[in-house]
Amino acid sequence: MLSYYIKLGLKRLGETPVLTLLILMAMALGIAVSVTMLALHHAMAYNPAEEKSGRLFAVQLAAYGNDMETWGEEDGLPIQVTHRDAMNLRESTIPLRQTPMFRMALTLESHRQDMPPSADFVVRVADRDFFEMFGVNFVYGGPWDKTIDLDTARVAVINQSVNEYAFGGGNNVGKILLMNETEYRVVGITEDSNPLPRYYDLTSGAYPITPDSVFIPYSLAPQLESFPNGNISGWAAEPVNEFADLLQTEFVWQVYWVELPDAQAVAAYRDYLAGYVDQQQQLGRFQNGQARGHIRDVQQWLTYNRVIKDDNRVMVGLSFMFLLVCLVNTVGLLLARFLRRMNETGVRRALGASKLQIFQQYITEVSLLGLLGGGAGLLLSMVGLWGIRSLYTQYATIAYLDATMVAAAVAISLASSLIAGTYPAYRVCAAQPSLFLKAQ
Amino acid sequence: MLEMQSINKIFTTDLIETHALRDFNLEVEEGEFITVTGPSGSGKTTFLNIAGLLEPFSSGRYSLDGQDVSQMSDNDRSRLRNQKIGFIFQSFNLIPDLDLFDNVDVPLRYRGFPAKERRRRIMQALERVGLAARANHLPAQLSGGQQQRVAIARALAGEPKFLLADEPTGNLDSLMARQVMELLEGINREGTTIVMVTHDPELALRSQRNIQIIDGQVSDFSSAPAAVEPLV
């Protein structure tokens, strides 16, 4: 019977075109607004670390003086660490992999004629483990040798965009890249990738437009002359005239990640952090009563840093309220549409249709309307997301529909049509058929 | 075929109770063709609706083709209606946006026949009423008499044992009315039981038996339809 109901439903779509259009508009608008907000929320809630999410941990240290009650986040923990602590933490052998990191903006020069110097590429300073920990894929070459993390060398890993800019593409491993008039030997070329939210470094926003394009060894930090391109925070005033000064301060400006493969390693690293805090206290640092170390995995880190703002959740809630309002309107319009056909319903009942069969016929018709409304809503939500990308640059890289959201839109359309159609269909099928048989 | 014993039908509002049928008793034998007459508001249509299982009754016992319908569920009543009863209405009640083929198809769909069987029955029924060549026409393209013949074809397609007709000639001129009546008489001769509500005394005279309903009760049984008084 389903094919019969679908055939009838399709036949009736053209009936009362104005009413049909109003129903479709009401459903499409409600679905468009809710899918737009949901798509944005879905993109923001995405965890790019996926299966490694539970193995990667951000390290926090409450490393400040006793003249402060609290500092950092609400729990008294800053999200960054000092250079001195980063250097100390690197000595632990518990993590499977680990890396401190910070960002810089250096000026690159191209080997191509007519290409001007560019400071548009983000340079990330990190240890070799960064590439494996955060899933960076290489096109040519690979990461620098592990020994360079200790002994240092002026090497660089670049992404394909920089490779194109500096060399015009191709395998350029071994060639020289000029940054701030300093030579770096290219050891690897990676795919362009921009994992969002940028979970491993949230200090300058979760959704940066520019990806990390050049990677240089953390061991080069003492030799660098430019200041980092990120947040620098301190709990006490300290004179900083040049970059070398910053390395000696208690200012926090680096992020530290460790990869701990199992619960045993996690427990061991927590013990290690506790021991490290004790050791530093004995050395006269970490004098605050809250002094402690803490680690959070990726999902915890995203939540802790409020990557999804409360505003976004409120907007999703409001959008579904709007959908509800649209559905209430749709209920009224569907009632008008169905009640016009009461005579036909009476005839069908007289000819042997049960209440259930009449209900199924109308619900099928509503589902078809819902799918059409959902399709229109999907198109409108694409327009909505385009508007969001145009208006808000922080969402420019994430406000898109993916396959999951398209499937969600279809599900919302069907659910909406069932919610809106149940009462009108019930009213029609529950009516006494004899009342309408003489009313033609 | 049809047996009603002490049927009462009471319509209740906040202020008033109306007895549409009161202690209504009737027995119709298989193969009979009876007409039902009575003044407007006497309960003819209520009787027809109850007989056709379109309306519940307040009390009494009703048995159709040996089955007590009093306690039947909506599904069972619908199935019984679909399998054993054919309806013909005064205003034809064809579905305007379906062609003749699809209109006749409606009861067969609910019967669950396969497509081939449905097609055979539809074309047979349309041929019976002389409209097979116009199977793809819409009802609005036909005259009133033709539309009523389509309604009869729709009623016949499921081969019901019992045909209920509610003033089937009420909207037709005398020539067309005669044609429809002849069609119904032919169907009855083939064994289908027919109960027809009519205001037309001439048609009442042509049936085997006429009953008159007044104030919700059978006031007159007559095997001689000549006893029926002309009605306004």
XYZ file of C-alpha atoms in Angstrom:
672
model
C 0.000 0.000 0.000
C 2.949 2.322 0.555
C 3.475 2.761 -3.189
C -0.247 3.595 -3.544
C 0.005 6.193 -0.771
C 3.141 7.691 -2.359
C 1.381 7.845 -5.739
C -1.594 9.617 -4.131
C 0.713 11.926 -2.167
C 2.628 12.959 -5.276
C -0.625 13.538 -7.137
C -1.853 15.810 -4.375
C 1.279 17.988 -4.211
C 0.004 20.160 -7.035
C -3.417 20.449 -5.437
C -4.033 23.825 -3.737
C -0.630 25.192 -4.781
C -0.797 28.226 -2.490
C -1.483 26.097 0.573
C 1.209 23.641 -0.484
C 3.680 26.484 -0.950
C 2.870 27.909 2.501
C 3.375 24.503 4.113
C 6.672 23.989 2.290
C 7.867 27.481 3.240
C 7.003 26.992 6.909
C 8.819 23.663 7.028
C 11.770 24.850 4.928
C 12.352 27.942 7.081
C 12.203 26.016 10.336
C 14.475 23.281 9.042
C 16.909 25.763 7.461
C 17.421 27.733 10.677
C 17.786 24.660 12.873
C 20.102 22.843 10.431
C 22.254 25.969 10.031
C 22.750 26.319 13.780
C 23.183 22.592 14.233
C 25.799 22.429 11.446
C 27.760 25.205 13.111
C 27.531 23.492 16.487
C 28.468 20.151 14.913
C 31.578 21.653 13.281
C 32.605 23.356 16.501
C 32.114 20.180 18.509
C 34.277 18.137 16.131
C 37.312 16.483 17.694
C 39.999 16.306 14.974
C 42.206 14.046 17.093
C 39.613 11.279 16.677
C 41.064 7.923 17.785
C 44.139 9.584 19.352
C 41.959 11.852 21.459
C 42.381 9.733 24.593
C 46.160 9.363 24.199
C 47.144 13.004 23.788
C 47.278 15.184 26.887
C 47.845 18.899 27.355
C 50.008 19.696 30.373
C 49.187 22.494 32.804
C 51.207 23.778 35.741
C 50.037 26.151 38.487
C 53.459 27.728 38.659
C 53.034 31.122 40.258
C 53.909 32.984 43.432
C 52.221 32.967 46.812
C 51.204 36.599 46.586
C 48.372 35.597 44.255
C 45.180 33.826 45.305
C 44.601 32.347 41.893
C 45.719 32.845 38.313
C 45.047 31.378 34.901
C 41.697 29.718 34.347
C 38.932 29.390 36.942
C 40.623 26.371 38.499
C 43.866 28.281 38.947
C 45.673 26.607 36.057
C 47.020 28.574 33.086
C 46.716 26.829 29.702
C 50.334 27.620 28.799
C 53.675 26.898 30.449
C 56.948 28.796 30.774
C 59.927 28.068 28.524
C 61.876 26.949 31.561
C 59.185 24.398 32.526
C 58.890 23.225 28.920
C 62.624 22.563 28.829
C 62.410 20.663 32.129
C 59.353 18.610 31.085
C 61.149 17.538 27.897
C 63.548 15.526 30.069
C 60.842 13.091 31.207
C 61.079 9.686 29.569
C 57.523 8.614 30.562
C 55.616 9.944 27.528
C 55.733 7.910 24.342
C 56.013 11.223 22.509
C 55.987 14.826 23.650
C 56.444 18.336 22.361
C 56.347 21.917 23.529
C 55.238 24.414 20.883
C 54.628 28.039 20.021
C 53.917 30.048 16.878
C 55.956 32.698 15.092
C 55.496 34.970 12.101
C 58.674 34.998 10.023
C 59.136 36.564 6.618
C 59.669 34.020 3.870
C 61.450 34.641 0.608
C 60.661 32.865 -2.615
C 63.118 31.444 -5.119
C 60.633 32.318 -7.835
C 61.019 35.542 -9.678
C 58.303 38.174 -9.209
C 57.192 36.654 -5.875
C 57.516 39.224 -3.079
C 58.564 38.240 0.475
C 55.639 37.029 2.534
C 54.822 37.071 6.245
C 51.475 35.361 5.678
C 52.677 31.889 6.590
C 52.446 30.661 10.176
C 55.615 29.110 11.564
C 55.259 26.529 14.326
C 58.199 25.777 16.587
C 58.018 22.236 17.987
C 59.849 18.997 18.558
C 59.995 16.171 16.009
C 57.242 14.204 17.795
C 54.744 16.886 16.796
C 54.292 15.331 13.342
C 53.399 11.859 14.569
C 51.362 13.060 17.553
C 49.124 15.306 15.474
C 48.932 13.182 12.341
C 50.795 15.345 9.837
C 51.142 13.543 6.486
C 54.272 13.980 4.399
C 54.333 14.254 0.611
C 58.135 14.349 0.313
C 60.866 13.671 2.876
C 59.943 13.449 6.544
C 60.466 15.034 9.933
C 63.938 16.061 11.058
C 66.157 13.610 12.873
C 65.537 13.075 16.597
C 69.079 14.244 17.389
C 68.203 17.717 16.101
C 65.742 18.105 19.028
C 68.826 18.058 21.272
C 71.696 19.389 19.159
C 69.676 21.679 16.909
C 70.093 22.522 13.238
C 68.513 25.032 10.906
C 66.076 22.703 9.177
C 62.449 23.154 8.271
C 59.393 21.159 7.279
C 57.067 23.060 4.969
C 53.574 22.430 3.663
C 52.605 22.318 -0.005
C 51.461 25.949 -0.054
C 54.885 27.151 1.081
C 56.521 24.670 -1.293
C 54.516 26.222 -4.129
C 55.281 29.770 -2.969
C 58.989 29.264 -2.371
C 59.891 26.780 -5.102
C 56.935 26.457 -7.446
C 56.073 22.934 -6.264
C 57.721 19.539 -6.678
C 60.155 17.668 -4.471
C 62.397 20.330 -2.928
C 63.752 18.327 -0.005
C 67.341 19.437 0.595
C 66.815 22.917 -0.832
C 67.229 26.114 1.163
C 64.310 28.134 2.460
C 65.000 31.732 3.468
C 63.170 33.016 6.518
C 64.038 36.354 8.106
C 67.147 36.267 5.913
C 68.265 33.044 7.575
C 68.747 29.792 5.697
C 66.826 26.656 6.639
C 67.304 23.342 4.860
C 64.017 21.709 3.855
C 63.792 18.140 5.160
C 60.136 17.404 4.530
C 57.078 18.641 2.682
C 53.626 17.967 4.177
C 50.096 18.033 2.846
C 48.209 21.235 3.470
C 46.004 20.581 6.462
C 44.212 22.773 8.919
C 42.602 20.682 11.659
C 39.756 22.625 13.226
C 39.252 23.328 15.983
C 43.038 23.853 16.339
C 42.963 21.738 19.472
C 46.703 21.543 20.047
C 47.048 25.324 20.340
C 43.915 27.204 21.376
C 45.762 30.270 22.618
C 44.839 32.377 19.592
C 41.367 31.067 18.890
C 40.045 27.650 17.992
C 39.342 28.346 14.321
C 42.294 30.171 12.725
C 42.033 30.692 8.977
C 45.751 30.261 8.295
C 47.160 26.762 8.755
C 50.555 25.982 10.221
C 52.760 26.152 7.119
C 56.370 25.941 8.317
C 57.744 23.845 11.183
C 61.158 24.400 12.734
C 62.838 22.585 15.662
C 62.090 23.729 19.187
C 65.796 23.384 19.930
C 66.296 26.509 17.801
C 64.345 28.632 20.280
C 67.417 30.163 22.014
C 68.742 31.279 18.622
C 65.549 32.938 17.434
C 65.357 36.670 17.574
C 61.689 37.382 16.876
C 59.018 37.306 19.540
C 56.399 34.568 19.310
C 53.128 35.245 17.603
C 50.701 34.327 20.348
C 49.623 35.027 23.905
C 52.233 35.868 26.548
C 50.958 36.087 30.139
C 52.742 36.664 33.419
C 51.695 36.795 37.072
C 54.459 39.290 37.953
C 56.112 42.143 36.088
C 59.465 41.208 34.557
C 61.624 43.232 32.164
C 61.672 41.755 28.654
C 63.683 43.685 26.072
C 64.449 40.953 23.631
C 63.406 37.409 22.853
C 66.293 35.918 24.887
C 64.835 37.633 27.994
C 61.500 35.949 27.464
C 63.131 32.532 27.699
C 64.259 33.281 31.252
C 60.978 34.697 32.613
C 58.088 33.146 34.522
C 55.810 34.231 31.678
C 53.713 31.463 30.170
C 53.607 31.381 26.361
C 54.121 27.809 25.204
C 51.791 24.818 24.994
C 52.995 21.406 26.071
C 51.593 18.063 24.875
C 52.456 14.510 25.807
C 51.305 11.206 24.311
C 50.564 8.621 26.982
C 49.590 5.260 25.487
C 47.846 3.653 28.472
C 46.461 4.198 31.958
C 49.741 3.116 33.522
C 51.615 5.827 31.627
C 48.950 8.376 32.586
C 49.315 7.506 36.279
C 53.091 7.553 36.041
C 53.078 10.961 34.357
C 50.733 12.379 37.009
C 53.178 11.165 39.678
C 55.997 12.686 37.678
C 54.242 16.069 37.568
C 53.617 15.955 41.329
C 57.277 15.213 41.866
C 58.269 17.999 39.504
C 56.130 20.516 41.414
C 57.733 19.422 44.718
C 61.184 19.759 43.206
C 60.455 23.248 41.876
C 59.015 24.328 45.238
C 62.275 23.258 46.871
C 64.063 25.425 44.338
C 61.937 28.398 45.374
C 59.430 28.402 42.530
C 55.722 27.361 42.564
C 55.154 29.023 45.968
C 51.393 29.335 45.622
C 49.179 27.030 47.710
C 47.501 25.780 44.537
C 50.770 24.657 42.979
C 50.149 21.451 41.073
C 50.388 19.835 37.682
C 47.464 18.633 35.615
C 46.848 16.848 32.309
C 43.759 16.751 30.104
C 43.080 14.654 27.019
C 41.877 16.288 23.806
C 38.145 16.082 24.486
C 38.622 17.366 28.026
C 40.880 20.094 26.649
C 38.267 21.249 24.128
C 35.599 21.353 26.819
C 37.902 23.044 29.324
C 38.749 25.767 26.827
C 35.045 26.257 25.996
C 35.555 25.728 22.293
C 31.767 25.553 22.075
C 30.541 28.729 23.707
C 27.313 28.823 25.716
C 26.016 31.295 23.118
C 26.233 28.605 20.466
C 24.234 26.185 22.560
C 21.615 28.864 23.203
C 21.416 29.566 19.459
C 20.847 25.882 18.720
C 18.094 25.823 21.351
C 16.484 28.954 19.935
C 16.656 27.589 16.401
C 14.741 24.501 17.466
C 12.198 26.720 19.213
C 11.777 28.500 15.883
C 11.335 25.132 14.170
C 8.618 24.353 16.712
C 6.821 27.617 15.885
C 7.028 26.756 12.185
C 5.645 23.306 12.914
C 2.696 24.741 14.850
C 1.897 26.838 11.776
C 2.299 23.772 9.608
C -0.181 21.854 11.769
C -2.814 24.513 11.042
C -2.072 24.534 7.336
C -2.162 20.735 7.137
C -5.478 20.680 8.978
C -6.920 23.071 6.407
C -5.491 20.948 3.590
C -6.799 17.653 4.943
C -10.214 18.877 6.044
C -10.858 20.037 2.485
C -10.686 16.392 1.495
C -13.039 15.037 4.139
C -15.539 13.947 1.515
C -12.909 11.812 -0.183
C -11.914 10.409 3.189
C -15.554 9.531 3.883
C -15.797 7.754 0.524
C -12.610 5.813 1.174
C -13.879 4.771 4.585
C -17.180 3.689 3.054
C -15.313 1.637 0.470
C -13.379 -0.249 3.113
C -10.422 1.813 4.290
C -9.709 1.430 7.999
C -8.804 4.408 10.193
C -5.223 3.186 10.197
C -5.066 3.070 6.401
C -6.421 6.625 6.161
C -3.872 7.725 8.771
C -1.063 6.056 6.822
C -2.190 7.729 3.584
C -2.071 11.205 5.122
C 1.160 10.600 7.007
C 2.786 9.478 3.760
C 1.605 12.680 2.098
C 3.005 14.740 4.988
C 6.305 12.870 4.790
C 6.588 13.755 1.102
C 5.901 17.380 1.983
C 8.487 17.084 4.764
C 11.128 15.732 2.391
C 10.448 18.522 -0.103
C 10.471 21.087 2.705
C 13.667 19.507 4.026
C 15.289 19.753 0.589
C 14.353 23.410 0.342
C 15.488 23.889 3.941
C 18.842 22.312 3.119
C 19.354 24.760 0.256
C 18.358 27.642 2.528
C 20.734 26.442 5.238
C 23.576 26.471 2.685
C 22.718 30.105 2.041
C 22.591 30.684 5.802
C 26.008 29.122 6.334
C 27.395 31.178 3.476
C 26.046 34.263 5.267
C 27.710 33.177 8.523
C 31.028 32.625 6.737
C 30.766 36.060 5.150
C 29.833 37.868 8.355
C 31.977 36.068 10.920
C 35.553 35.308 9.892
C 36.087 32.993 12.868
C 33.593 30.591 11.289
C 34.906 30.985 7.725
C 36.642 27.628 7.755
C 34.020 25.507 9.492
C 30.534 26.752 8.584
C 29.801 24.071 5.986
C 27.407 21.150 5.657
C 29.010 17.719 5.770
C 27.428 14.343 5.007
C 26.418 13.876 8.638
C 24.547 17.167 8.645
C 22.809 16.377 5.353
C 21.646 13.086 6.883
C 20.605 14.992 10.018
C 18.620 17.430 7.865
C 16.724 14.560 6.234
C 16.036 13.045 9.658
C 14.880 16.391 11.058
C 12.623 16.888 8.013
C 10.981 13.505 8.441
C 10.656 13.890 12.205
C 9.223 17.395 11.766
C 6.692 16.245 9.217
C 5.625 13.369 11.447
C 5.242 15.714 14.418
C 3.315 18.256 12.357
C 1.243 15.690 10.491
C 0.187 13.349 13.265
C -2.576 15.529 14.711
C -4.173 16.565 11.384
C -4.008 12.969 10.099
C -5.516 11.715 13.344
C -8.315 14.296 13.183
C -9.205 13.235 9.676
C -9.110 9.502 10.247
C -11.012 9.701 13.535
C -13.905 11.650 12.012
C -17.209 9.879 11.418
C -17.192 9.121 7.650
C -20.964 9.311 7.301
C -20.899 13.008 8.231
C -19.043 13.875 5.043
C -20.540 11.568 2.472
C -23.365 13.908 1.577
C -21.202 16.988 1.672
C -19.851 16.924 -1.885
C -28.486 -11.424 4.934
C -29.233 -8.470 7.231
C -30.892 -8.749 10.610
C -31.492 -5.824 12.934
C -33.088 -6.411 16.304
C -34.186 -3.590 18.599
C -31.642 -1.181 17.192
C -31.571 2.216 18.887
C -29.530 5.166 17.741
C -29.470 8.170 20.022
C -27.665 11.414 19.240
C -26.826 13.192 22.476
C -25.908 16.827 22.995
C -25.553 18.763 26.267
C -29.203 19.717 26.151
C -31.096 17.107 24.217
C -31.248 13.462 23.221
C -32.527 12.656 19.753
C -33.698 9.170 18.911
C -32.818 8.702 15.253
C -33.788 5.009 15.353
C -36.022 3.577 18.050
C -36.515 -0.154 18.593
C -35.770 -0.690 14.930
C -36.280 -4.212 13.610
C -35.647 -5.402 10.088
C -34.700 -8.577 8.313
C -33.557 -8.667 4.707
C -33.200 -11.996 2.936
C -30.343 -12.790 0.599
C -31.131 -11.740 -2.974
C -33.889 -9.314 -1.988
C -34.276 -5.859 -3.515
C -35.991 -3.604 -1.018
C -36.623 0.092 -1.081
C -36.741 2.341 1.965
C -38.961 5.380 1.965
C -39.969 7.931 4.559
C -40.116 11.645 5.140
C -37.006 13.722 5.583
C -35.500 13.302 9.053
C -37.277 10.008 9.614
C -34.052 8.042 10.034
C -33.541 6.561 6.552
C -29.947 7.730 6.206
C -29.114 6.758 9.786
C -30.436 3.293 9.039
C -28.367 3.135 5.874
C -25.211 4.285 7.693
C -25.690 1.704 10.415
C -26.462 -0.998 7.858
C -23.285 -0.013 5.992
C -21.206 -0.089 9.202
C -20.385 3.590 8.825
C -21.948 4.541 12.134
C -22.193 2.742 15.462
C -25.573 2.225 17.097
C -26.488 2.836 20.719
C -28.072 -0.525 21.502
C -29.581 -3.591 19.890
C -28.179 -6.350 17.756
C -27.121 -6.240 14.133
C -26.017 -9.252 12.173
C -24.707 -9.032 8.608
C -24.326 -12.203 6.577
C -24.333 -14.197 9.775
C -21.736 -12.073 11.582
C -22.628 -10.060 14.668
C -21.093 -6.638 14.068
C -21.947 -5.124 17.465
C -18.557 -5.707 19.071
C -16.373 -5.546 15.980
C -13.225 -3.405 15.910
C -12.803 -0.639 13.334
C -10.457 -2.866 11.353
C -12.916 -5.753 11.246
C -15.834 -3.499 10.338
C -13.744 -1.911 7.573
C -12.785 -5.309 6.222
C -16.398 -6.506 6.293
C -17.533 -3.304 4.582
C -14.858 -3.709 1.953
C -15.607 -7.361 1.229
C -19.386 -7.558 1.511
C -20.903 -4.122 1.012
C -21.062 -1.848 -2.001
C -22.155 1.782 -1.695
C -23.932 3.989 -4.213
C -24.547 7.611 -3.245
C -26.942 10.238 -4.502
C -24.092 12.626 -5.318
C -21.952 9.831 -6.821
C -18.988 10.666 -4.558
C -16.369 9.948 -7.168
C -12.898 11.293 -6.329
C -12.558 14.191 -8.747
C -8.820 14.081 -9.463
C -8.708 10.332 -10.097
C -9.719 8.942 -13.493
C -12.452 6.318 -13.780
C -9.948 3.461 -13.606
C -8.444 4.760 -10.371
C -11.866 5.532 -8.881
C -13.029 1.961 -9.418
C -9.648 0.801 -8.100
C -10.162 2.363 -4.639
C -12.038 -0.492 -2.877
C -9.843 -3.084 -4.596
C -6.687 -1.454 -3.216
C -7.981 -1.880 0.331
C -8.906 -5.458 -0.509
C -5.255 -6.199 -1.255
C -5.744 -7.742 -4.705
C -2.649 -8.004 -6.915
C -2.383 -5.499 -9.771
C -3.420 -7.964 -12.483
C -6.543 -9.023 -10.642
C -7.448 -5.417 -9.907
C -7.124 -4.495 -13.583
C -9.329 -7.421 -14.629
C -12.038 -6.511 -12.143
C -11.915 -2.785 -12.946
C -12.248 -3.290 -16.688
C -14.987 -5.901 -16.186
C -16.945 -3.517 -13.950
C -16.524 -0.594 -16.333
C -17.607 -2.768 -19.268
C -20.643 -3.797 -17.293
C -21.762 -0.159 -17.045
C -20.680 0.603 -20.621
C -17.785 2.931 -19.788
C -14.670 0.813 -20.350
C -13.626 2.997 -23.272
C -13.523 6.026 -21.001
C -11.408 4.489 -18.240
C -8.887 7.298 -18.461
C -11.398 10.122 -18.280
C -11.902 12.225 -15.198
C -15.357 12.260 -13.562
C -15.898 15.884 -14.539
C -15.783 14.849 -18.192
C -18.881 12.666 -17.775
C -22.597 13.375 -17.460
C -24.391 12.793 -14.168
C -25.819 9.487 -15.348
C -22.424 8.289 -16.488
C -20.866 9.300 -13.179
C -23.492 7.289 -11.326
C -22.718 4.309 -13.565
C -19.050 4.651 -12.608
C -20.095 4.700 -8.948
C -22.055 1.496 -9.586
C -19.012 -0.025 -11.305
C -16.922 0.925 -8.254
C -19.486 -0.739 -5.986
C -19.572 -3.856 -8.145
C -15.846 -4.319 -8.698
C -15.378 -6.003 -5.341
C -18.335 -8.326 -6.062
C -20.195 -7.470 -2.839
C -23.111 -9.543 -1.570
C -24.944 -6.473 -0.371
C -25.486 -3.161 -2.150
C -26.598 -0.037 -0.277
C -27.904 2.769 -2.458
C -28.784 6.164 -1.021
C -31.119 7.872 -3.482
C -28.999 6.803 -6.441
C -31.286 8.517 -8.949
C -31.931 11.649 -6.912
C -29.632 13.809 -9.014
C -30.565 12.332 -12.400
C -33.239 13.102 -14.985
C -35.947 10.504 -15.551
C -34.274 8.839 -18.522
C -30.979 8.388 -16.754
C -32.775 7.377 -13.565
C -34.517 4.607 -15.483
C -31.219 3.393 -16.936
C -29.610 3.287 -13.496
C -32.615 1.478 -12.059
C -32.484 -1.111 -14.838
C -28.819 -1.625 -14.092
C -29.549 -2.178 -10.402
C -32.364 -4.609 -11.213
C -29.971 -6.566 -13.423
C -27.448 -6.723 -10.620
C -30.133 -7.916 -8.223
C -31.203 -10.643 -10.632
C -27.656 -11.978 -10.475
C -28.080 -12.486 -6.713
C -26.861 -9.282 -5.063
C -29.013 -8.077 -2.206
C -29.969 -4.440 -2.625
C -31.330 -1.936 -0.118
C -32.177 1.371 -1.740
C -33.339 4.566 -0.070
C -35.506 6.589 -2.404
C -38.024 9.401 -2.474
C -39.361 8.233 -5.826
C -42.616 6.205 -5.430
C -42.290 4.885 -8.967
C -38.947 3.303 -8.114
C -40.345 2.024 -4.840
C -43.043 0.272 -6.789
C -40.456 -1.575 -8.821
C -38.775 -3.210 -5.796
C -39.756 -6.537 -4.284
C -40.497 -4.972 -0.928
C -40.785 -1.491 0.452
C -40.384 -0.398 4.027
C -41.372 2.972 5.325
C -39.520 4.588 8.198
C -41.282 7.193 10.285
C -39.826 8.666 13.469
C -37.032 6.133 13.503
C -39.206 3.085 13.351
C -40.347 0.757 10.603
C -43.941 1.773 10.276
C -44.974 -0.318 7.361
C -43.823 -3.559 5.836
C -45.259 -4.360 2.538
C -44.569 -7.020 0.035
C -46.876 -5.041 -2.256
C -45.067 -1.798 -3.002
C -48.289 -0.285 -4.252
C -49.064 0.523 -0.626
C -46.300 3.090 -0.576
C -47.555 6.621 -0.499
C -46.003 9.239 -2.722
C -43.446 11.306 -0.853
C -42.518 14.924 -1.224
